[in-house]
Short mmCIF file of C-alpha atoms and ligand atoms in Angstrom, two decimals:
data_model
loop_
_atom_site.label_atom_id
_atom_site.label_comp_id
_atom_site.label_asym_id
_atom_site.label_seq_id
_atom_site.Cartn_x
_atom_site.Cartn_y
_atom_site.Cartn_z
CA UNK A 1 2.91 -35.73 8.11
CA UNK A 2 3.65 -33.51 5.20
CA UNK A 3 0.49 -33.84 3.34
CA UNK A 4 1.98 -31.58 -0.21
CA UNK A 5 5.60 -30.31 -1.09
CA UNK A 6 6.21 -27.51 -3.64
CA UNK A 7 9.43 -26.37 -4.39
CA UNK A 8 8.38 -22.79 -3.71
CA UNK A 9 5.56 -21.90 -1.25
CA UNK A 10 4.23 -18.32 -1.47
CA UNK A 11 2.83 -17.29 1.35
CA UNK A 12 0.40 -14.77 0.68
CA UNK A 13 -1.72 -13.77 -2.50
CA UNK A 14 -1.21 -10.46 -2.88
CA UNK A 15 0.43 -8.12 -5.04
CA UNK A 16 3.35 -9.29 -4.14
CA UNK A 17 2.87 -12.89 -3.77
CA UNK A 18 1.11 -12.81 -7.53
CA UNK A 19 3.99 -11.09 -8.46
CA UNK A 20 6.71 -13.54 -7.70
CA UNK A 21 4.60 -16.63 -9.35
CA UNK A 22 4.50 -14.56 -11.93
CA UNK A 23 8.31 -13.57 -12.17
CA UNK A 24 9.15 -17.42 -11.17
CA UNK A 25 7.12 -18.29 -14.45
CA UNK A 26 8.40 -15.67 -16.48
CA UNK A 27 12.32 -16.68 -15.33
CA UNK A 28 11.41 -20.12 -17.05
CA UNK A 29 11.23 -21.61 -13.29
CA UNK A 30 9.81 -25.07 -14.00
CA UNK A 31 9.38 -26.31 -10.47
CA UNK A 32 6.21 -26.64 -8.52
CA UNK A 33 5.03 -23.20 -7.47
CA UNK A 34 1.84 -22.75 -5.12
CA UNK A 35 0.27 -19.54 -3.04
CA UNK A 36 -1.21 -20.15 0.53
CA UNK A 37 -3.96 -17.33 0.36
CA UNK A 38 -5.63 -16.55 3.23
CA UNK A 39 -8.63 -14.45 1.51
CA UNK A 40 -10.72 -16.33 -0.47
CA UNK A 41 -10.32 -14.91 -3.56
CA UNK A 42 -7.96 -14.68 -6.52
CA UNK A 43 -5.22 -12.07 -6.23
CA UNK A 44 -6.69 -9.20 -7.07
CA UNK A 45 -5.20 -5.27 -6.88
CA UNK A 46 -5.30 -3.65 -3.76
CA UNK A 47 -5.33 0.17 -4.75
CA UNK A 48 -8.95 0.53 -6.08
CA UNK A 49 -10.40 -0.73 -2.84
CA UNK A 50 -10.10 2.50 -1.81
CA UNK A 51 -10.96 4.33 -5.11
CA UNK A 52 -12.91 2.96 -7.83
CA UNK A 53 -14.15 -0.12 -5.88
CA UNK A 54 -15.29 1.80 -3.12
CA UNK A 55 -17.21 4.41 -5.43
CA UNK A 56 -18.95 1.35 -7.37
CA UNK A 57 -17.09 2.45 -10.35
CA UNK A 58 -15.30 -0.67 -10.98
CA UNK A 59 -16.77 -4.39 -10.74
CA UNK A 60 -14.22 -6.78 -8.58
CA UNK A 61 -13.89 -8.98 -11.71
CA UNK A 62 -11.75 -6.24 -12.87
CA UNK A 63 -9.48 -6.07 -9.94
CA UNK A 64 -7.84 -9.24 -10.47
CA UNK A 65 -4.27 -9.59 -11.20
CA UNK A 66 -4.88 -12.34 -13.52
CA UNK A 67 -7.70 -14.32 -14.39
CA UNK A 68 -7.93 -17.86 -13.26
CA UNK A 69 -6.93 -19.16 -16.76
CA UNK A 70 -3.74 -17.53 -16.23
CA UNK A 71 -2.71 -19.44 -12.86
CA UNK A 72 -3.88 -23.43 -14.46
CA UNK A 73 -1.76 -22.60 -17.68
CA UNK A 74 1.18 -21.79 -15.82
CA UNK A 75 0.62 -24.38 -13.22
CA UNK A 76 0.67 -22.09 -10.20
CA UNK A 77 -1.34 -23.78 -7.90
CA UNK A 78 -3.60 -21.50 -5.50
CA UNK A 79 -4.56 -22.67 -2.17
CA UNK A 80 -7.25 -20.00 -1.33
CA UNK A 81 -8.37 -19.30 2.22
CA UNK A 82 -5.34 -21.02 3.68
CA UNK A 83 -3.29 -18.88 6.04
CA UNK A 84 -0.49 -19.99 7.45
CA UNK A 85 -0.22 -20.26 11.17
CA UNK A 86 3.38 -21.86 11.75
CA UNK A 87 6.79 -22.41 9.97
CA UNK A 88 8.99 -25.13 10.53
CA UNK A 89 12.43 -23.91 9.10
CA UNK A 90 14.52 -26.67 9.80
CA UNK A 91 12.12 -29.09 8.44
CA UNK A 92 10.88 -26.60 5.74
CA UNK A 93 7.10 -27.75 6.37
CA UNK A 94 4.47 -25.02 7.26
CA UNK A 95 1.60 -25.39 8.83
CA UNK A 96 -1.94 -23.87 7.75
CA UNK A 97 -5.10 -22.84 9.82
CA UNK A 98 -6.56 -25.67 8.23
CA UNK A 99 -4.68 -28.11 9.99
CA UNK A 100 -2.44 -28.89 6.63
CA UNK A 101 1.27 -29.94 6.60
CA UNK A 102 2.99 -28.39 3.29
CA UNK A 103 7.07 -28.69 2.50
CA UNK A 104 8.54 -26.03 0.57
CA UNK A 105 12.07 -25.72 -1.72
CA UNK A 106 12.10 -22.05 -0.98
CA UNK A 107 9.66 -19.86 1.05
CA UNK A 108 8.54 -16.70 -0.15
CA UNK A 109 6.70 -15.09 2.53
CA UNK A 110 4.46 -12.23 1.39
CA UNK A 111 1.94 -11.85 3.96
CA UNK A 112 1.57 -7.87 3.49
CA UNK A 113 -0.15 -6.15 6.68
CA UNK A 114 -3.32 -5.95 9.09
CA UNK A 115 -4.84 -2.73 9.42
CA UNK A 116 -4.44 -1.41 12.88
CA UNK A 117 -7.11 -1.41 14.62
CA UNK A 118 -8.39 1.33 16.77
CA UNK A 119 -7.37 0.51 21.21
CA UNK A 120 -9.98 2.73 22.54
CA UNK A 121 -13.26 1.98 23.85
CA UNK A 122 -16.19 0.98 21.13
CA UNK A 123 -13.51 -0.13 18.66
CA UNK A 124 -15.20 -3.19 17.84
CA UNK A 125 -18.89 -2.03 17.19
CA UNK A 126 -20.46 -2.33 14.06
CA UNK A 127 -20.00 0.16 11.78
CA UNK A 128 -16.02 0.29 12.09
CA UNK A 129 -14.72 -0.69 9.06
CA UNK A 130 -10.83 -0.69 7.71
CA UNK A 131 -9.81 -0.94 4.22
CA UNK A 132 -7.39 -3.68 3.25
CA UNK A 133 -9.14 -6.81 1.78
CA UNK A 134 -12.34 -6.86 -0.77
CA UNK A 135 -14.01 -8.25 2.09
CA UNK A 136 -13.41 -5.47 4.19
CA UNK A 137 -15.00 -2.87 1.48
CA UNK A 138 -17.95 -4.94 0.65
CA UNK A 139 -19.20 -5.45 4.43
CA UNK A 140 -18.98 -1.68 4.00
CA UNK A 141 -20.25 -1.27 1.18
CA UNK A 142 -23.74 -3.44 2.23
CA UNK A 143 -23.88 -0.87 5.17
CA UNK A 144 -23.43 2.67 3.27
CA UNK A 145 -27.29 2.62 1.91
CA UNK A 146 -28.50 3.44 5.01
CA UNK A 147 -25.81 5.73 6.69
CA UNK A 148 -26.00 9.37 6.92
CA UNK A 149 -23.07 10.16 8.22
CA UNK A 150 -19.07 8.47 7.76
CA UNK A 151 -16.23 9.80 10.20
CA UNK A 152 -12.60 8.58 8.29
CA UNK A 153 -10.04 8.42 10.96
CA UNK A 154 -6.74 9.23 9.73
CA UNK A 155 -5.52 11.53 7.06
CA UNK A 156 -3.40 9.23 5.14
CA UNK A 157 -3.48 8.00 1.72
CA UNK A 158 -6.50 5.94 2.17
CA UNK A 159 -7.94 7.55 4.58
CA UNK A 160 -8.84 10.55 1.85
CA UNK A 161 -9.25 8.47 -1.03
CA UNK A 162 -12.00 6.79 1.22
CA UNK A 163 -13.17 10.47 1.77
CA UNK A 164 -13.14 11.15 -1.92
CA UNK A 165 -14.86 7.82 -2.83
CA UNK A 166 -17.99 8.37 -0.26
CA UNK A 167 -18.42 12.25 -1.25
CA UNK A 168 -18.84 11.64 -4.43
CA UNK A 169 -21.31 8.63 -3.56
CA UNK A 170 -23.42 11.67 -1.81
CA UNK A 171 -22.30 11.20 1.83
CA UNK A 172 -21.34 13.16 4.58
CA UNK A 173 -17.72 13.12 5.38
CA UNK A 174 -15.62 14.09 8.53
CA UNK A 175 -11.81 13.50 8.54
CA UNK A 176 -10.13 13.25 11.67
CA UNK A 177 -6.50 13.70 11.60
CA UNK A 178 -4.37 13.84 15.16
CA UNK A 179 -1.35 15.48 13.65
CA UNK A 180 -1.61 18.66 12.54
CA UNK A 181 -2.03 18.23 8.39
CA UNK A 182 -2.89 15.50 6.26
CA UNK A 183 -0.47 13.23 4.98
CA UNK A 184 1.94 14.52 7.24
CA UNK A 185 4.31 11.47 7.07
CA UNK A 186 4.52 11.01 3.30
CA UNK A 187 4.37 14.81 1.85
CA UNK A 188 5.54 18.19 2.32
CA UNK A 189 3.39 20.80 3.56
CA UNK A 190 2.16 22.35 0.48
CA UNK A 191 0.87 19.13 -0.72
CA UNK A 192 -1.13 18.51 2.51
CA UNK A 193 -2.68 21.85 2.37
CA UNK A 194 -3.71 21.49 -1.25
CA UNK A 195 -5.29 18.16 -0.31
CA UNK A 196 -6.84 19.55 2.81
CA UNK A 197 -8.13 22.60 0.70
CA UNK A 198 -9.80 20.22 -1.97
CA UNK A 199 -11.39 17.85 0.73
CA UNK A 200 -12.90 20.96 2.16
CA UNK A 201 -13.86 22.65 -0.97
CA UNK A 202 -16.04 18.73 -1.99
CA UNK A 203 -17.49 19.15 1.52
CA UNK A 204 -15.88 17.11 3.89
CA UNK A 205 -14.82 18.29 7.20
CA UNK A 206 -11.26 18.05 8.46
CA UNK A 207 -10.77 18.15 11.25
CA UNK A 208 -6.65 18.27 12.12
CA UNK A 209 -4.66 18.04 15.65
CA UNK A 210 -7.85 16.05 16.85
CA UNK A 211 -7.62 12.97 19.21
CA UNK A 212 -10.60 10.26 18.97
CA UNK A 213 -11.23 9.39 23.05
CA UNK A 214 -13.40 6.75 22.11
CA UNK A 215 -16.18 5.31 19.75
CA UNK A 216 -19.71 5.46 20.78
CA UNK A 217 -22.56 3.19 20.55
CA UNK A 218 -24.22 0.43 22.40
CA UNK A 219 -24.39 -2.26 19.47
CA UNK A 220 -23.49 -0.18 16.29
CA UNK A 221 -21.62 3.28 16.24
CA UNK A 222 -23.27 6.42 17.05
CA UNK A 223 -20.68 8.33 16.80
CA UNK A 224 -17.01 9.59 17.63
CA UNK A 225 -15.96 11.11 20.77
CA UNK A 226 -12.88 13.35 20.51
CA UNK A 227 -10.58 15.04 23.40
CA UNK A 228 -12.48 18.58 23.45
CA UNK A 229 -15.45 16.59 24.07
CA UNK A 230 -17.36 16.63 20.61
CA UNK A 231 -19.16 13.97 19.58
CA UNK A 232 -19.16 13.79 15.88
CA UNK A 233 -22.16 11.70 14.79
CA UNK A 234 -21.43 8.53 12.46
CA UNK A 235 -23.19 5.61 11.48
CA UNK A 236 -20.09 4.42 9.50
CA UNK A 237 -16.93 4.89 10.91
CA UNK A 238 -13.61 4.49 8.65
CA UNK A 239 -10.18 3.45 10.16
CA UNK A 240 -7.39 4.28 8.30
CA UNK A 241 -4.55 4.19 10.72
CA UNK A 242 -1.95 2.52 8.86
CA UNK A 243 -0.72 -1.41 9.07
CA UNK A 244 0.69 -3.97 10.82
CA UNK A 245 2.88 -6.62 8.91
CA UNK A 246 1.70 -9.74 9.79
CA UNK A 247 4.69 -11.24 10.09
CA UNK A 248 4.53 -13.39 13.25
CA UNK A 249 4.68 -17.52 12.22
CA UNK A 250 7.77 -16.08 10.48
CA UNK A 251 9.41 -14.41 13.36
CA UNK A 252 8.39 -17.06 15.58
CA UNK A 253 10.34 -19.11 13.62
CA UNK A 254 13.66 -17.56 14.10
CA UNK A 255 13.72 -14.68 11.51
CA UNK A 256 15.32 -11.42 12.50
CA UNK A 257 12.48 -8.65 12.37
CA UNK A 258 12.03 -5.03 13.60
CA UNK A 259 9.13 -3.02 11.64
CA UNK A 260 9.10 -6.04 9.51
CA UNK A 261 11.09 -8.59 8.53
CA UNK A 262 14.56 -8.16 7.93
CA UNK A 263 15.82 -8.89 4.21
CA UNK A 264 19.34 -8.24 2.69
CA UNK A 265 19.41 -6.88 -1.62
CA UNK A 266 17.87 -10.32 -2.54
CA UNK A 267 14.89 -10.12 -0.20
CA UNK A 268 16.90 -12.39 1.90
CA UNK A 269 15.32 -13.40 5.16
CA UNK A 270 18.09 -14.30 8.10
CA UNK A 271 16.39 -17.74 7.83
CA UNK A 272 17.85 -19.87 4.87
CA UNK A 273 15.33 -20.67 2.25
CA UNK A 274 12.87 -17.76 3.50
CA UNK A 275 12.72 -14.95 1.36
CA UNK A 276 10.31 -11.55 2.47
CA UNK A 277 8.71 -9.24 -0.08
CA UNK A 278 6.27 -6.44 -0.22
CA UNK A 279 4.67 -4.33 2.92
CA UNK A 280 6.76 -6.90 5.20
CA UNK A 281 10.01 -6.51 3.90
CA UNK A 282 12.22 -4.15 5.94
CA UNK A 283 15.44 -3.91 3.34
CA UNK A 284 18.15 -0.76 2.90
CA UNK A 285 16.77 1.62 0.58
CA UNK A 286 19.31 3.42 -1.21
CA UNK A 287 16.73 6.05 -2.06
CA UNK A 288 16.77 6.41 2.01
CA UNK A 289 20.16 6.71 2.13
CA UNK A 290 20.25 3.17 2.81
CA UNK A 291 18.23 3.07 5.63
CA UNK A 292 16.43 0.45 6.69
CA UNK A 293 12.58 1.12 5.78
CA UNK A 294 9.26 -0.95 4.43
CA UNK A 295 7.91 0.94 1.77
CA UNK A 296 3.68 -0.18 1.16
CA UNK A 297 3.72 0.57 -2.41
CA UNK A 298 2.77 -1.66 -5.76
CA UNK A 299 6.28 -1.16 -7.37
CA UNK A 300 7.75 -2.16 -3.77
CA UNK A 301 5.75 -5.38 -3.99
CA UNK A 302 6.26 -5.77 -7.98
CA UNK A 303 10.05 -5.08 -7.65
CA UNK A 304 10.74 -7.49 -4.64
CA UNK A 305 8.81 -10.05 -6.39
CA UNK A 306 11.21 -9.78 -9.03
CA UNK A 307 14.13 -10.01 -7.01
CA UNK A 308 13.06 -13.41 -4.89
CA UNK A 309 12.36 -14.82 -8.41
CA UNK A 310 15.56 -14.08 -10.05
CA UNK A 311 17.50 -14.80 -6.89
CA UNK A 312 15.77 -18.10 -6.87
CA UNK A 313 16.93 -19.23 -10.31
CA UNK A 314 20.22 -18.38 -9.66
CA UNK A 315 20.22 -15.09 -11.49
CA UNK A 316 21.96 -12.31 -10.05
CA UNK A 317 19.77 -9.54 -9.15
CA UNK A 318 20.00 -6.90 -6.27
CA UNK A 319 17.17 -4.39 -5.18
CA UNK A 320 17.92 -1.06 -5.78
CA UNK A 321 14.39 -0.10 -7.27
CA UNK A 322 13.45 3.38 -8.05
CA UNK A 323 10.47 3.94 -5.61
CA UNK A 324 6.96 5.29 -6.78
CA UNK A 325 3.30 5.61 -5.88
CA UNK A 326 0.19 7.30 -6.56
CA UNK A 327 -3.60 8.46 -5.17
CA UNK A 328 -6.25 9.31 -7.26
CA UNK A 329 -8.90 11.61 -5.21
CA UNK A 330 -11.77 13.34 -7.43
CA UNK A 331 -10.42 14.30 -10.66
CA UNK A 332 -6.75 14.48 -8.89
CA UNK A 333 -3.97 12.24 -10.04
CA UNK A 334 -0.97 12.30 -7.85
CA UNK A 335 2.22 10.75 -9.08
CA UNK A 336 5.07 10.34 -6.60
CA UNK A 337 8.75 9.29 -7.53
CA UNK A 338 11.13 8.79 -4.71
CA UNK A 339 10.89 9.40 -0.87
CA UNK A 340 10.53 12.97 0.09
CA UNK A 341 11.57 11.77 4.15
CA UNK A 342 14.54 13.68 5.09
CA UNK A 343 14.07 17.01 2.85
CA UNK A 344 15.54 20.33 3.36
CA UNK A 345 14.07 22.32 0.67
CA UNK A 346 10.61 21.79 -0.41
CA UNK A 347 9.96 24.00 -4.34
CA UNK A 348 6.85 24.33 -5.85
CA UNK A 349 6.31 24.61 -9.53
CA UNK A 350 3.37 25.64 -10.94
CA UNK A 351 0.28 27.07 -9.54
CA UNK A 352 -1.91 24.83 -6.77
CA UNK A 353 -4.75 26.75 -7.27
CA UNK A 354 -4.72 25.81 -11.47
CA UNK A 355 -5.05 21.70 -9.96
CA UNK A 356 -1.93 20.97 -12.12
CA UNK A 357 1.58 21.71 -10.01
CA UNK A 358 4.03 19.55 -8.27
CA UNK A 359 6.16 19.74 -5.58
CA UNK A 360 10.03 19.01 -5.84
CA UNK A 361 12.21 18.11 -3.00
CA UNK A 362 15.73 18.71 -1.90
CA UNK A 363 17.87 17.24 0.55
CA UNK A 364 21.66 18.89 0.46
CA UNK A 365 20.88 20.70 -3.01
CA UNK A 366 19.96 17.57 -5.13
CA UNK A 367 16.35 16.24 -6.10
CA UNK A 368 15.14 13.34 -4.01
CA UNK A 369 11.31 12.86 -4.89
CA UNK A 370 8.58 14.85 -6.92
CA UNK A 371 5.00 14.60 -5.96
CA UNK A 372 2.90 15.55 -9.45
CA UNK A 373 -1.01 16.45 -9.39
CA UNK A 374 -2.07 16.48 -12.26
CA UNK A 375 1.58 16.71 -13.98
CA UNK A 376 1.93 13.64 -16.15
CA UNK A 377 4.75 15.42 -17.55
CA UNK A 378 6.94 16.58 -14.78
CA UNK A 379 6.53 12.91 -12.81
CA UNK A 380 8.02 11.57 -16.13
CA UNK A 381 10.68 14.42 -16.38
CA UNK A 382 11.22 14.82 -12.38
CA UNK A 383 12.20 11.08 -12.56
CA UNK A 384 15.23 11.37 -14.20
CA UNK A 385 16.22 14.06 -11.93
CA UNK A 386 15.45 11.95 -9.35
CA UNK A 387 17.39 9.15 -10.42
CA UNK A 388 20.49 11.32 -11.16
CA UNK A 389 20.48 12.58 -7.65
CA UNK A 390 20.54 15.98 -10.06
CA UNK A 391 21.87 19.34 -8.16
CA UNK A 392 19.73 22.03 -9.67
CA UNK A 393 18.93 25.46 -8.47
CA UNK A 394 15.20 25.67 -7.08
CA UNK A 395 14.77 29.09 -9.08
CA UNK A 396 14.54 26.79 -11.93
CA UNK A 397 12.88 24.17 -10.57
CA UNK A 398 10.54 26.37 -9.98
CA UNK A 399 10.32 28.32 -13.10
CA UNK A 400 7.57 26.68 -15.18
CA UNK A 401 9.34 28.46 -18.41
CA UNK A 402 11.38 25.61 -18.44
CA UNK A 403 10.94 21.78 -18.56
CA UNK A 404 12.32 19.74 -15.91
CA UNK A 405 14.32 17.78 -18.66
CA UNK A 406 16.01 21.15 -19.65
CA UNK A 407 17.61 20.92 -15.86
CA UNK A 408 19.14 17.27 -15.95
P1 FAD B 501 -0.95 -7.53 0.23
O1 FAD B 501 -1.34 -7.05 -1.12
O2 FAD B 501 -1.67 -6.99 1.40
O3 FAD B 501 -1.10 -9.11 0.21
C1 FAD B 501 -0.85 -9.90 1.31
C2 FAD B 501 -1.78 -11.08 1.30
O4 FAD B 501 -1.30 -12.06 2.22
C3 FAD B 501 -3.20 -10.75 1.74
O5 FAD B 501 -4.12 -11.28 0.85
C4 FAD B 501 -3.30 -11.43 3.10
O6 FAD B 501 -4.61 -11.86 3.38
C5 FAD B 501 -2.39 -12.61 2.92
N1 FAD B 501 -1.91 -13.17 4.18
C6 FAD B 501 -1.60 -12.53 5.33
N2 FAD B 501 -1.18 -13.40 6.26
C7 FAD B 501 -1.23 -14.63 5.69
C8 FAD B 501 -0.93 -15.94 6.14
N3 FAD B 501 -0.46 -16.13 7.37
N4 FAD B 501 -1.12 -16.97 5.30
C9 FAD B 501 -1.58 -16.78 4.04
N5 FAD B 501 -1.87 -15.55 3.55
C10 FAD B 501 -1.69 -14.49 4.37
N6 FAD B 501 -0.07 1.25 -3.33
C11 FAD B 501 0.24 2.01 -4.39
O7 FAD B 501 1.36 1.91 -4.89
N7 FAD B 501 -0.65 2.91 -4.91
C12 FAD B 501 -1.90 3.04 -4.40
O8 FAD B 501 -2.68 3.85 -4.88
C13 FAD B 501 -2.28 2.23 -3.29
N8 FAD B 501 -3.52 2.29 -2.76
C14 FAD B 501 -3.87 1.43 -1.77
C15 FAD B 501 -5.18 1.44 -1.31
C16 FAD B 501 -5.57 0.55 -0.31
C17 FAD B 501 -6.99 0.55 0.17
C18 FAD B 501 -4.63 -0.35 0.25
C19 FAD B 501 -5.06 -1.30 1.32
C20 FAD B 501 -3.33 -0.34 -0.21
C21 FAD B 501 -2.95 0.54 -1.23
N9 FAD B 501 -1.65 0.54 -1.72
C22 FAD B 501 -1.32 1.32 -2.78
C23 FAD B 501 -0.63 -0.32 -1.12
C24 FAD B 501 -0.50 -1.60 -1.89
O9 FAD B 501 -1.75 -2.16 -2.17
C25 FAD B 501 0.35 -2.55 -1.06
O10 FAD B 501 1.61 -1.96 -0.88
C26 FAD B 501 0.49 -3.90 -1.73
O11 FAD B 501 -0.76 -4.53 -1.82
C27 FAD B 501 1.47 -4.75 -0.95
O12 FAD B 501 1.50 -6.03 -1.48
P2 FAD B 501 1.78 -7.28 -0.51
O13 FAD B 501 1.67 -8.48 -1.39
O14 FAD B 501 2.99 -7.03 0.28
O15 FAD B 501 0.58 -7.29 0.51
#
């Protein structure tokens, strides 16, 4: 028996799950509204967990999204630590781990992504952490006093911010990256080797084109084995290996999914009343040529949110959101503006070695993305190039005599 019905179910209290209550409230939506969250607290913001959280710079009461005050005024009810193990789409009733029955109106399902977990032998010892949920960083966190040496595995975005976070907490780093330069999937190469150049100049060794064979230890880690043989000792290791969108009760249900599930330009699922936002969402991204991607990014989540709400009211809305993103590492702030995947030309302006440069890409003569270290200015300016699709000759891309908005 259906034990509660809301007219829209959230599933998920993330960014973007926040996001759309949020939206849905500021749309003048006046049904009932709840989020099934599976963590057990508030929703909070994901990005410090690997930045300011994990150096101790910044308490968790500042993490959340809203404080609690917010949700009772605007009568968004929060079920916390209440995942959802089953949807019923024809009867529009899901079913929780908790054994409860709730209807929904309209399903929003923003369930984000696990962390993949390591295959190889020793994966589960203690000691292997990921970084995803608060819960995640403080079981870390209650384990760093003691450890003498951390081995990050993968050279992504969190992966060095974790780096960055636990060198300048005083510990011994290694980063092991398989491919052969960090941030290989998001970046051009002048950005990884300005990364991998600061990492090594703070003290951390990165290691690139390394496998892991397996993790060692009998009941807590020891250590990392790779392919040549070395066995790098650790006493904390650090996955950071990318996700998995936990998408399953959804496409058990019926919904179409590849790498996530699949939305149309309302965030759409192919199941009627089911919308999909955030990490999950695989949607055509004009800023990908319209292919289909999932983009893990705060504006992603924000911007879909936005787009379920307004849909939902009846407003007419289509996602066609300018993509962005940023990593803070030491004193580095990196500010991204569309997707880089699919350049031809890579320009840098400025000078890497004066911290302050960015890197401008091309695909078939016009500006598809700008990455922007310490360049407030030319993320804001590099936007609008971005957004025009602007053909501009790299010379002056290049040339720092002249501002980016001189080019548009
Ligand atoms: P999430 O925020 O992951 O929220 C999903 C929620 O759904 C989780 O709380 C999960 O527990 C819950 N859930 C899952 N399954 C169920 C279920 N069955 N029932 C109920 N609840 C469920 N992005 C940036 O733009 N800039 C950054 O600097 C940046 N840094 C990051 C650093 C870290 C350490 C991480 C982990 C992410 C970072 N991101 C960053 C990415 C960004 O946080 C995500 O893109 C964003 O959180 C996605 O929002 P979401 O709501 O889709 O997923």
């Amino acid at each position: 028996m259906t034990e509660a019905r809301y007219d829209v179910v959230i599933v998920g209290g993330g960014h973007a799950g926040a996001q759309a209550a949020i939206a849905l409230r500021q749309e003048k939506f006046a049904g009932t509204v709840a989020i099934l969250a599976a963590e057990p607290e508030l929703p909070y913001e994901r990005p410090p967990l690997s930045k300011e959280y994990l150096a101790s710079d910044k308490p968790f009461e500042r993490l959340l999204i809203r404080p609690a005050t917010f949700w009772t005024e605007r009568e968004v009810d929060i079920l916390l630590a209440e995942a959802v193990i089953a949807v019923d789409a024809a009867e529009r009733v899901l079913r929780t781990d908790s054994g409860r029955a709730i209807g929904y109106g309209e399903l929003i399902w923003a369930t984000g992504g696990a962390p993949r977990r390591l295959t190889c032998d020793g994966h589960a010892l203690r000691g292997v952490h990921a970084i995803r949920t608060r819960g995640d960083v403080d079981r870390l966190l209650a384990e760093l006093p003691g450890a003498r040496q951390v081995v990050v595995l993968g050279g992504g975005y969190i992966g060095l911010e974790a780096a960055a976070a636990l060198t300048k907490l005083g510990k011994p780093v290694t980063l092991v990256e398989t491919l052969d330069r960090v941030l290989a999937r998001v970046a051009g190469e002048p950005l990884s080797r300005f990364f991998e150049a600061e990492h090594r100049a703070r003290g951390v060794r990165v290691l690139l084109n390394a496998r892991v064979v397996c993790v060692e230890g009998s009941d807590k880690v020891d250590g990392v084995r790779l392919a040549d043989g070395e066995l790098l000792p650790a006493d904390i290791v650090i996955v950071g290996i990318g996700i998995v969108p936990a998408i399953e009760p959804l496409v058990a249900a019926g919904a179409s999914a590849g790498d996530g599930v699949l939305v149309d330009a309302q965030c759409r699922t192919t199941l009627p009343h089911v919308f999909a936002i955030g990490d999950i969402a695989a949607h055509a991204n004009a800023f990908a040529d319209g292919a289909t991607i999932r983009l893990e990014s705060v504006q992603n989540a924000n911007d879909q949110a936005v787009i379920a709400a307004r849909t939902i009211v009846g407003r007419e809305a289509r996602y066609e959101a300018m993509p962005w993103f940023w990593s803070n590492q030491y004193d580095l702030k990196l500010q991204t503006v569309g997707l880089s995947a699919g350049f031809d030309e890579a320009v840098v302006r400025g000078e890497p070695a004066a911290r302050s440069f960015s890197v401008i890409y091309l695909r078939g003569g016009r500006v598809i993305a700008v990455d922007a270290v310490n360049a407030v200015k030319d993320y804001v300016q590099g936007r609008a190039l971005v957004v025009a699709g602007a053909k501009v000759d790299p010379a002056d891309l290049a040339n720092t005599g002249k501002s980016l908005k001189e080019l548009l």
